[in-house]
Amino acid sequence: MGTVAKSVPQTIRLILGDQLNINHSWFANVDSTVLYVMAEIRSETDYVRHHVQKVAAIFTAMRHFAHELRSRGHRLHYQRITDAGATRTFADLLQGLCTRHNVGSIEVQEPDEYRLDTQLRSIEAQVGIPVRMVSTEHFYTDRLALSSMFPGRTTWVMEQFYRRMRKEHRVLMDGDTPQGGTWNYDSENRKKWSGSPPLPPVRSFGNDCTDVLADITASGIETIGSIQESDLLWPCTRAQALEALDDFVSNRLPWFGPYQDAMTAQGWALFHSRLSFALNVKLISPREVIDAACSSSAPLPSVEGFVRQILGWREFVRAVYWATMPSYASLNALGHQGPLPEWFWTGETKMRCVRHAVTQSLEHAYAHHIQRLMITGNIALLLGCHPDAVDAWYLGIYIDAFEWVEMPNTRGMSQAADGGIVGTKPYVSSAAYIDRMSDYCTGCAYSKKDRTGEKACPFNALYWHFHHRHRNHLEHNHRLSMVYRTWDGMDATVRSALLERGDWLVNNARAL
Ligand SMILES: Cc1cc2nc3c(=O)[nH]c(=O)nc-3n(C[C@H](O)[C@H](O)[C@H](O)COP(=O)(O)OP(=O)(O)OC[C@H]3O[C@@H](n4cnc5c(N)ncnc54)[C@H](O)[C@@H]3O)c2cc1C
């Protein structure tokens, strides 16, 4: 760390592990009165049990970023997790630095998570030095986007938000109309993948994280999942993130649209971008990702399908998070209380779809959206698992899991625990949907066709059991009227056999 005259008041600027945006205006000029601070810190490694690749990728990306800052001439204090006297919280860290330096002010970029926002806001009182929050300059919208876009509303529709975003930011627009004449290509984008086109090889960045892993082990951080020491495949620098974007646009984007809902046991990433980690730690910006997709020669349905995820869903769930926290974190609209079965941590279940989705999550810290929603999320919801347990699993296991994006997706979209704020109906299905969109059912120990009996696919009876037990809550939802008509039209003996099997499955989930 360089030095400045003791009498000159300094500004401390704290950079969090998911704020690795080298294009932030903070870094435009070198200022010798500014001391940047980065820290590998226990309050961040321990709030949930994370996947080992997630901790390793964040530390690796932070260390690269620190190197970059120093090489550009910025002064930096960097705390490694194994440093003697390493503090466990940001407050203690800043307090210590303020006693050692003549600090006049502290600046932070807005954290994305409520937990950190609360922590950072309390630092001013603890340290006795003013703390100023500035934008991360990453997102298209600010935290309060929903109240400024839809004043007075307490429920919001993603599609309306998305169209406003397209118009406001001039993305895929011809004047006031959407390019191609329609806002949505979902009907063209629901294909099953049956082996063709071939899956492009997964681009790995082979980051050597031997040192980082040694530090994680030495400091006793408890993690889940596995990692190959010298092959952390996730992009951990801006250059790697740009390469990953380029690889996606050239090799996957043309097929992204048609196969975005497909699932297969023959691979683990299909035509998805795997850019979520780089985006969420801000190595790249949503603008540059969207610009690259829009200026590519990929077919419009693929480009629109991709843009919708980032300009639509990503910005929308963030805005929902900030409009509803902290109460959102304890919503449990369906009153689910069940534990998460042990096989969520091992993958040892006979259900081939769940086994594949969980096993690849443990191996790669990644599953794509439909696996998260319609396999692991689906089974957790059908079994009635407590949303706190489901949230903790998703928050821990995925490389891209940060609460602002994980929670509205998990508690909201996937577990319907928010009473319909994010999703207009619960995302549950029987085996028929899984079979339509994947090759999972072929070779499964369970029969996709049977609804009752030991060999019957558990999703089948659970699907009806779920709708039956939540009838009071769900039957007035017009999107479910067909479901209840079909249920009511079934023979009473069939219904009771389904409920009996459903009861057994809910009570014996660990045996599935
Ligand atoms: C239960 C559940 C939990 C999830 N938890 C997370 C999470 O912790 N972190 C996270 O970034 N995403 C989460 N998602 C959303 C989505 O599944 C991931 O963003 C996506 O799978 C990341 O892989 P990708 O980069 O290959 O995405 P792609 O399919 O290539 O999509 C491109 C980008 O769009 C954005 N995106 C896509 N869908 C969503 C969405 N629903 N919400 C927000 N952004 C989206 C992501 O930034 C993603 O990188 C979750 C979804 C579900 C159903």
mmCIF file with all atom_site columns, N, CA and C in Angstrom, residues 354-407:
data_model
loop_
_atom_site.group_PDB
_atom_site.id
_atom_site.type_symbol
_atom_site.label_atom_id
_atom_site.label_alt_id
_atom_site.label_comp_id
_atom_site.label_asym_id
_atom_site.label_entity_id
_atom_site.label_seq_id
_atom_site.pdbx_PDB_ins_code
_atom_site.Cartn_x
_atom_site.Cartn_y
_atom_site.Cartn_z
_atom_site.occupancy
_atom_site.B_iso_or_equiv
_atom_site.pdbx_formal_charge
_atom_site.auth_seq_id
_atom_site.auth_comp_id
_atom_site.auth_asym_id
_atom_site.auth_atom_id
_atom_site.pdbx_PDB_model_num
ATOM 1   N N  . VAL A 1 354 ? -33.957 -35.554 -11.191 1.00 0.00 ? 354 VAL A N  1
ATOM 2   C CA . VAL A 1 354 ? -33.459 -34.868 -9.994  1.00 0.00 ? 354 VAL A CA 1
ATOM 3   C C  . VAL A 1 354 ? -31.999 -35.245 -9.767  1.00 0.00 ? 354 VAL A C  1
ATOM 4   N N  . ARG A 1 355 ? -31.717 -36.538 -9.982  1.00 0.00 ? 355 ARG A N  1
ATOM 5   C CA . ARG A 1 355 ? -30.325 -36.985 -9.784  1.00 0.00 ? 355 ARG A CA 1
ATOM 6   C C  . ARG A 1 355 ? -29.378 -36.202 -10.700 1.00 0.00 ? 355 ARG A C  1
ATOM 7   N N  . HIS A 1 356 ? -29.773 -36.058 -11.962 1.00 0.00 ? 356 HIS A N  1
ATOM 8   C CA . HIS A 1 356 ? -28.903 -35.355 -12.905 1.00 0.00 ? 356 HIS A CA 1
ATOM 9   C C  . HIS A 1 356 ? -28.752 -33.880 -12.531 1.00 0.00 ? 356 HIS A C  1
ATOM 10  N N  . ALA A 1 357 ? -29.861 -33.246 -12.200 1.00 0.00 ? 357 ALA A N  1
ATOM 11  C CA . ALA A 1 357 ? -29.791 -31.804 -11.886 1.00 0.00 ? 357 ALA A CA 1
ATOM 12  C C  . ALA A 1 357 ? -28.978 -31.558 -10.612 1.00 0.00 ? 357 ALA A C  1
ATOM 13  N N  . VAL A 1 358 ? -29.176 -32.400 -9.589  1.00 0.00 ? 358 VAL A N  1
ATOM 14  C CA . VAL A 1 358 ? -28.444 -32.179 -8.330  1.00 0.00 ? 358 VAL A CA 1
ATOM 15  C C  . VAL A 1 358 ? -26.966 -32.534 -8.515  1.00 0.00 ? 358 VAL A C  1
ATOM 16  N N  . THR A 1 359 ? -26.708 -33.663 -9.195  1.00 0.00 ? 359 THR A N  1
ATOM 17  C CA . THR A 1 359 ? -25.307 -34.083 -9.359  1.00 0.00 ? 359 THR A CA 1
ATOM 18  C C  . THR A 1 359 ? -24.512 -33.040 -10.135 1.00 0.00 ? 359 THR A C  1
ATOM 19  N N  . GLN A 1 360 ? -25.077 -32.519 -11.216 1.00 0.00 ? 360 GLN A N  1
ATOM 20  C CA . GLN A 1 360 ? -24.325 -31.509 -11.968 1.00 0.00 ? 360 GLN A CA 1
ATOM 21  C C  . GLN A 1 360 ? -24.173 -30.217 -11.151 1.00 0.00 ? 360 GLN A C  1
ATOM 22  N N  . SER A 1 361 ? -25.137 -29.937 -10.289 1.00 0.00 ? 361 SER A N  1
ATOM 23  C CA . SER A 1 361 ? -25.013 -28.744 -9.435  1.00 0.00 ? 361 SER A CA 1
ATOM 24  C C  . SER A 1 361 ? -23.859 -28.919 -8.460  1.00 0.00 ? 361 SER A C  1
ATOM 25  N N  . LEU A 1 362 ? -23.729 -30.131 -7.912  1.00 0.00 ? 362 LEU A N  1
ATOM 26  C CA . LEU A 1 362 ? -22.617 -30.385 -6.986  1.00 0.00 ? 362 LEU A CA 1
ATOM 27  C C  . LEU A 1 362 ? -21.276 -30.368 -7.717  1.00 0.00 ? 362 LEU A C  1
ATOM 28  N N  . GLU A 1 363 ? -21.289 -30.851 -8.954  1.00 0.00 ? 363 GLU A N  1
ATOM 29  C CA . GLU A 1 363 ? -20.030 -30.905 -9.722  1.00 0.00 ? 363 GLU A CA 1
ATOM 30  C C  . GLU A 1 363 ? -19.624 -29.558 -10.301 1.00 0.00 ? 363 GLU A C  1
ATOM 31  N N  . HIS A 1 364 ? -20.608 -28.807 -10.756 1.00 0.00 ? 364 HIS A N  1
ATOM 32  C CA . HIS A 1 364 ? -20.273 -27.580 -11.505 1.00 0.00 ? 364 HIS A CA 1
ATOM 33  C C  . HIS A 1 364 ? -20.796 -26.286 -10.884 1.00 0.00 ? 364 HIS A C  1
ATOM 34  N N  . ALA A 1 365 ? -21.511 -26.380 -9.761  1.00 0.00 ? 365 ALA A N  1
ATOM 35  C CA . ALA A 1 365 ? -22.130 -25.199 -9.148  1.00 0.00 ? 365 ALA A CA 1
ATOM 36  C C  . ALA A 1 365 ? -23.084 -24.518 -10.125 1.00 0.00 ? 365 ALA A C  1
ATOM 37  N N  . TYR A 1 366 ? -23.651 -25.296 -11.010 1.00 0.00 ? 366 TYR A N  1
ATOM 38  C CA . TYR A 1 366 ? -24.495 -24.710 -12.060 1.00 0.00 ? 366 TYR A CA 1
ATOM 39  C C  . TYR A 1 366 ? -25.601 -25.671 -12.467 1.00 0.00 ? 366 TYR A C  1
ATOM 40  N N  . ALA A 1 367 ? -26.780 -25.127 -12.657 1.00 0.00 ? 367 ALA A N  1
ATOM 41  C CA . ALA A 1 367 ? -27.848 -25.808 -13.398 1.00 0.00 ? 367 ALA A CA 1
ATOM 42  C C  . ALA A 1 367 ? -28.515 -24.694 -14.187 1.00 0.00 ? 367 ALA A C  1
ATOM 43  N N  . HIS A 1 368 ? -29.074 -25.014 -15.334 1.00 0.00 ? 368 HIS A N  1
ATOM 44  C CA . HIS A 1 368 ? -29.718 -23.920 -16.074 1.00 0.00 ? 368 HIS A CA 1
ATOM 45  C C  . HIS A 1 368 ? -31.130 -23.693 -15.558 1.00 0.00 ? 368 HIS A C  1
ATOM 46  N N  . HIS A 1 369 ? -31.748 -22.661 -16.072 1.00 0.00 ? 369 HIS A N  1
ATOM 47  C CA . HIS A 1 369 ? -32.979 -22.166 -15.470 1.00 0.00 ? 369 HIS A CA 1
ATOM 48  C C  . HIS A 1 369 ? -34.067 -23.230 -15.346 1.00 0.00 ? 369 HIS A C  1
ATOM 49  N N  . ILE A 1 370 ? -34.270 -24.006 -16.387 1.00 0.00 ? 370 ILE A N  1
ATOM 50  C CA . ILE A 1 370 ? -35.400 -24.944 -16.346 1.00 0.00 ? 370 ILE A CA 1
ATOM 51  C C  . ILE A 1 370 ? -35.112 -26.102 -15.405 1.00 0.00 ? 370 ILE A C  1
ATOM 52  N N  . GLN A 1 371 ? -33.852 -26.477 -15.281 1.00 0.00 ? 371 GLN A N  1
ATOM 53  C CA . GLN A 1 371 ? -33.519 -27.484 -14.255 1.00 0.00 ? 371 GLN A CA 1
ATOM 54  C C  . GLN A 1 371 ? -33.828 -26.923 -12.856 1.00 0.00 ? 371 GLN A C  1
ATOM 55  N N  . ARG A 1 372 ? -33.461 -25.652 -12.620 1.00 0.00 ? 372 ARG A N  1
ATOM 56  C CA . ARG A 1 372 ? -33.696 -25.058 -11.301 1.00 0.00 ? 372 ARG A CA 1
ATOM 57  C C  . ARG A 1 372 ? -35.191 -24.944 -11.022 1.00 0.00 ? 372 ARG A C  1
ATOM 58  N N  . LEU A 1 373 ? -35.936 -24.565 -12.070 1.00 0.00 ? 373 LEU A N  1
ATOM 59  C CA . LEU A 1 373 ? -37.361 -24.299 -11.871 1.00 0.00 ? 373 LEU A CA 1
ATOM 60  C C  . LEU A 1 373 ? -38.192 -25.581 -11.917 1.00 0.00 ? 373 LEU A C  1
ATOM 61  N N  . MET A 1 374 ? -37.980 -26.394 -12.939 1.00 0.00 ? 374 MET A N  1
ATOM 62  C CA . MET A 1 374 ? -38.914 -27.488 -13.204 1.00 0.00 ? 374 MET A CA 1
ATOM 63  C C  . MET A 1 374 ? -38.420 -28.857 -12.739 1.00 0.00 ? 374 MET A C  1
ATOM 64  N N  . ILE A 1 375 ? -37.207 -28.921 -12.204 1.00 0.00 ? 375 ILE A N  1
ATOM 65  C CA . ILE A 1 375 ? -36.759 -30.194 -11.620 1.00 0.00 ? 375 ILE A CA 1
ATOM 66  C C  . ILE A 1 375 ? -36.582 -30.011 -10.107 1.00 0.00 ? 375 ILE A C  1
ATOM 67  N N  . THR A 1 376 ? -35.518 -29.352 -9.694  1.00 0.00 ? 376 THR A N  1
ATOM 68  C CA . THR A 1 376 ? -35.289 -29.259 -8.237  1.00 0.00 ? 376 THR A CA 1
ATOM 69  C C  . THR A 1 376 ? -36.355 -28.395 -7.547  1.00 0.00 ? 376 THR A C  1
ATOM 70  N N  . GLY A 1 377 ? -36.701 -27.265 -8.164  1.00 0.00 ? 377 GLY A N  1
ATOM 71  C CA . GLY A 1 377 ? -37.725 -26.400 -7.562  1.00 0.00 ? 377 GLY A CA 1
ATOM 72  C C  . GLY A 1 377 ? -39.086 -27.092 -7.545  1.00 0.00 ? 377 GLY A C  1
ATOM 73  N N  . ASN A 1 378 ? -39.414 -27.729 -8.637  1.00 0.00 ? 378 ASN A N  1
ATOM 74  C CA . ASN A 1 378 ? -40.681 -28.443 -8.775  1.00 0.00 ? 378 ASN A CA 1
ATOM 75  C C  . ASN A 1 378 ? -40.836 -29.503 -7.679  1.00 0.00 ? 378 ASN A C  1
ATOM 76  N N  . ILE A 1 379 ? -39.817 -30.350 -7.506  1.00 0.00 ? 379 ILE A N  1
ATOM 77  C CA . ILE A 1 379 ? -39.949 -31.440 -6.531  1.00 0.00 ? 379 ILE A CA 1
ATOM 78  C C  . ILE A 1 379 ? -39.991 -30.876 -5.103  1.00 0.00 ? 379 ILE A C  1
ATOM 79  N N  . ALA A 1 380 ? -39.205 -29.815 -4.832  1.00 0.00 ? 380 ALA A N  1
ATOM 80  C CA . ALA A 1 380 ? -39.229 -29.231 -3.480  1.00 0.00 ? 380 ALA A CA 1
ATOM 81  C C  . ALA A 1 380 ? -40.609 -28.646 -3.176  1.00 0.00 ? 380 ALA A C  1
ATOM 82  N N  . LEU A 1 381 ? -41.211 -28.012 -4.175  1.00 0.00 ? 381 LEU A N  1
ATOM 83  C CA . LEU A 1 381 ? -42.529 -27.408 -3.970  1.00 0.00 ? 381 LEU A CA 1
ATOM 84  C C  . LEU A 1 381 ? -43.592 -28.495 -3.804  1.00 0.00 ? 381 LEU A C  1
ATOM 85  N N  . LEU A 1 382 ? -43.561 -29.512 -4.663  1.00 0.00 ? 382 LEU A N  1
ATOM 86  C CA . LEU A 1 382 ? -44.553 -30.585 -4.582  1.00 0.00 ? 382 LEU A CA 1
ATOM 87  C C  . LEU A 1 382 ? -44.469 -31.295 -3.234  1.00 0.00 ? 382 LEU A C  1
ATOM 88  N N  . LEU A 1 383 ? -43.249 -31.447 -2.704  1.00 0.00 ? 383 LEU A N  1
ATOM 89  C CA . LEU A 1 383 ? -43.078 -32.143 -1.424  1.00 0.00 ? 383 LEU A CA 1
ATOM 90  C C  . LEU A 1 383 ? -43.405 -31.253 -0.230  1.00 0.00 ? 383 LEU A C  1
ATOM 91  N N  . GLY A 1 384 ? -43.572 -29.960 -0.460  1.00 0.00 ? 384 GLY A N  1
ATOM 92  C CA . GLY A 1 384 ? -43.912 -29.056 0.640   1.00 0.00 ? 384 GLY A CA 1
ATOM 93  C C  . GLY A 1 384 ? -42.732 -28.692 1.522   1.00 0.00 ? 384 GLY A C  1
ATOM 94  N N  . CYS A 1 385 ? -41.554 -28.526 0.913   1.00 0.00 ? 385 CYS A N  1
ATOM 95  C CA . CYS A 1 385 ? -40.366 -28.159 1.701   1.00 0.00 ? 385 CYS A CA 1
ATOM 96  C C  . CYS A 1 385 ? -40.464 -26.696 2.148   1.00 0.00 ? 385 CYS A C  1
ATOM 97  N N  . HIS A 1 386 ? -39.894 -26.410 3.291   1.00 0.00 ? 386 HIS A N  1
ATOM 98  C CA . HIS A 1 386 ? -39.943 -25.035 3.820   1.00 0.00 ? 386 HIS A CA 1
ATOM 99  C C  . HIS A 1 386 ? -39.139 -24.106 2.905   1.00 0.00 ? 386 HIS A C  1
ATOM 100 N N  . PRO A 1 387 ? -39.708 -22.965 2.507   1.00 0.00 ? 387 PRO A N  1
ATOM 101 C CA . PRO A 1 387 ? -38.964 -22.073 1.601   1.00 0.00 ? 387 PRO A CA 1
ATOM 102 C C  . PRO A 1 387 ? -37.639 -21.585 2.170   1.00 0.00 ? 387 PRO A C  1
ATOM 103 N N  . ASP A 1 388 ? -37.506 -21.530 3.495   1.00 0.00 ? 388 ASP A N  1
ATOM 104 C CA . ASP A 1 388 ? -36.206 -21.123 4.066   1.00 0.00 ? 388 ASP A CA 1
ATOM 105 C C  . ASP A 1 388 ? -35.133 -22.148 3.689   1.00 0.00 ? 388 ASP A C  1
ATOM 106 N N  . ALA A 1 389 ? -35.507 -23.441 3.775   1.00 0.00 ? 389 ALA A N  1
ATOM 107 C CA . ALA A 1 389 ? -34.539 -24.503 3.460   1.00 0.00 ? 389 ALA A CA 1
ATOM 108 C C  . ALA A 1 389 ? -34.229 -24.502 1.962   1.00 0.00 ? 389 ALA A C  1
ATOM 109 N N  . VAL A 1 390 ? -35.251 -24.256 1.163   1.00 0.00 ? 390 VAL A N  1
ATOM 110 C CA . VAL A 1 390 ? -35.042 -24.250 -0.286  1.00 0.00 ? 390 VAL A CA 1
ATOM 111 C C  . VAL A 1 390 ? -34.156 -23.051 -0.664  1.00 0.00 ? 390 VAL A C  1
ATOM 112 N N  . ASP A 1 391 ? -34.457 -21.910 -0.078  1.00 0.00 ? 391 ASP A N  1
ATOM 113 C CA . ASP A 1 391 ? -33.638 -20.708 -0.325  1.00 0.00 ? 391 ASP A CA 1
ATOM 114 C C  . ASP A 1 391 ? -32.177 -20.954 0.032   1.00 0.00 ? 391 ASP A C  1
ATOM 115 N N  . ALA A 1 392 ? -31.959 -21.561 1.202   1.00 0.00 ? 392 ALA A N  1
ATOM 116 C CA . ALA A 1 392 ? -30.574 -21.771 1.660   1.00 0.00 ? 392 ALA A CA 1
ATOM 117 C C  . ALA A 1 392 ? -29.833 -22.689 0.688   1.00 0.00 ? 392 ALA A C  1
ATOM 118 N N  . TRP A 1 393 ? -30.541 -23.684 0.158   1.00 0.00 ? 393 TRP A N  1
ATOM 119 C CA . TRP A 1 393 ? -29.882 -24.603 -0.779  1.00 0.00 ? 393 TRP A CA 1
ATOM 120 C C  . TRP A 1 393 ? -29.486 -23.862 -2.056  1.00 0.00 ? 393 TRP A C  1
ATOM 121 N N  . TYR A 1 394 ? -30.427 -23.109 -2.622  1.00 0.00 ? 394 TYR A N  1
ATOM 122 C CA . TYR A 1 394 ? -30.124 -22.393 -3.872  1.00 0.00 ? 394 TYR A CA 1
ATOM 123 C C  . TYR A 1 394 ? -29.063 -21.309 -3.649  1.00 0.00 ? 394 TYR A C  1
ATOM 124 N N  . LEU A 1 395 ? -29.137 -20.656 -2.492  1.00 0.00 ? 395 LEU A N  1
ATOM 125 C CA . LEU A 1 395 ? -28.185 -19.575 -2.210  1.00 0.00 ? 395 LEU A CA 1
ATOM 126 C C  . LEU A 1 395 ? -26.775 -20.129 -2.039  1.00 0.00 ? 395 LEU A C  1
ATOM 127 N N  . GLY A 1 396 ? -26.700 -21.371 -1.553  1.00 0.00 ? 396 GLY A N  1
ATOM 128 C CA . GLY A 1 396 ? -25.382 -21.964 -1.342  1.00 0.00 ? 396 GLY A CA 1
ATOM 129 C C  . GLY A 1 396 ? -24.803 -22.579 -2.597  1.00 0.00 ? 396 GLY A C  1
ATOM 130 N N  . ILE A 1 397 ? -25.620 -23.273 -3.350  1.00 0.00 ? 397 ILE A N  1
ATOM 131 C CA . ILE A 1 397 ? -25.054 -24.202 -4.321  1.00 0.00 ? 397 ILE A CA 1
ATOM 132 C C  . ILE A 1 397 ? -24.630 -23.562 -5.653  1.00 0.00 ? 397 ILE A C  1
ATOM 133 N N  . TYR A 1 398 ? -25.258 -22.479 -6.039  1.00 0.00 ? 398 TYR A N  1
ATOM 134 C CA . TYR A 1 398 ? -24.982 -21.987 -7.394  1.00 0.00 ? 398 TYR A CA 1
ATOM 135 C C  . TYR A 1 398 ? -23.911 -20.894 -7.435  1.00 0.00 ? 398 TYR A C  1
ATOM 136 N N  . ILE A 1 399 ? -23.122 -20.974 -8.464  1.00 0.00 ? 399 ILE A N  1
ATOM 137 C CA . ILE A 1 399 ? -21.997 -20.060 -8.668  1.00 0.00 ? 399 ILE A CA 1
ATOM 138 C C  . ILE A 1 399 ? -22.484 -18.604 -8.725  1.00 0.00 ? 399 ILE A C  1
ATOM 139 N N  . ASP A 1 400 ? -23.718 -18.422 -9.214  1.00 0.00 ? 400 ASP A N  1
ATOM 140 C CA . ASP A 1 400 ? -24.254 -17.073 -9.431  1.00 0.00 ? 400 ASP A CA 1
ATOM 141 C C  . ASP A 1 400 ? -25.182 -16.625 -8.318  1.00 0.00 ? 400 ASP A C  1
ATOM 142 N N  . ALA A 1 401 ? -25.211 -17.380 -7.180  1.00 0.00 ? 401 ALA A N  1
ATOM 143 C CA . ALA A 1 401 ? -26.269 -17.126 -6.199  1.00 0.00 ? 401 ALA A CA 1
ATOM 144 C C  . ALA A 1 401 ? -25.945 -15.968 -5.261  1.00 0.00 ? 401 ALA A C  1
ATOM 145 N N  . PHE A 1 402 ? -26.652 -14.894 -5.444  1.00 0.00 ? 402 PHE A N  1
ATOM 146 C CA . PHE A 1 402 ? -26.606 -13.737 -4.555  1.00 0.00 ? 402 PHE A CA 1
ATOM 147 C C  . PHE A 1 402 ? -28.061 -13.447 -4.226  1.00 0.00 ? 402 PHE A C  1
ATOM 148 N N  . GLU A 1 403 ? -28.319 -13.101 -2.967  1.00 0.00 ? 403 GLU A N  1
ATOM 149 C CA . GLU A 1 403 ? -29.711 -13.115 -2.504  1.00 0.00 ? 403 GLU A CA 1
ATOM 150 C C  . GLU A 1 403 ? -30.671 -12.280 -3.343  1.00 0.00 ? 403 GLU A C  1
ATOM 151 N N  . TRP A 1 404 ? -30.227 -11.139 -3.865  1.00 0.00 ? 404 TRP A N  1
ATOM 152 C CA . TRP A 1 404 ? -31.144 -10.249 -4.595  1.00 0.00 ? 404 TRP A CA 1
ATOM 153 C C  . TRP A 1 404 ? -31.747 -10.933 -5.814  1.00 0.00 ? 404 TRP A C  1
ATOM 154 N N  . VAL A 1 405 ? -31.017 -11.886 -6.391  1.00 0.00 ? 405 VAL A N  1
ATOM 155 C CA . VAL A 1 405 ? -31.538 -12.562 -7.582  1.00 0.00 ? 405 VAL A CA 1
ATOM 156 C C  . VAL A 1 405 ? -32.007 -13.974 -7.241  1.00 0.00 ? 405 VAL A C  1
ATOM 157 N N  . GLU A 1 406 ? -31.329 -14.590 -6.274  1.00 0.00 ? 406 GLU A N  1
ATOM 158 C CA . GLU A 1 406 ? -31.700 -15.957 -5.874  1.00 0.00 ? 406 GLU A CA 1
ATOM 159 C C  . GLU A 1 406 ? -33.076 -15.983 -5.217  1.00 0.00 ? 406 GLU A C  1
ATOM 160 N N  . MET A 1 407 ? -33.331 -15.036 -4.296  1.00 0.00 ? 407 MET A N  1
ATOM 161 C CA . MET A 1 407 ? -34.539 -15.160 -3.481  1.00 0.00 ? 407 MET A CA 1
ATOM 162 C C  . MET A 1 407 ? -35.856 -14.942 -4.256  1.00 0.00 ? 407 MET A C  1
#
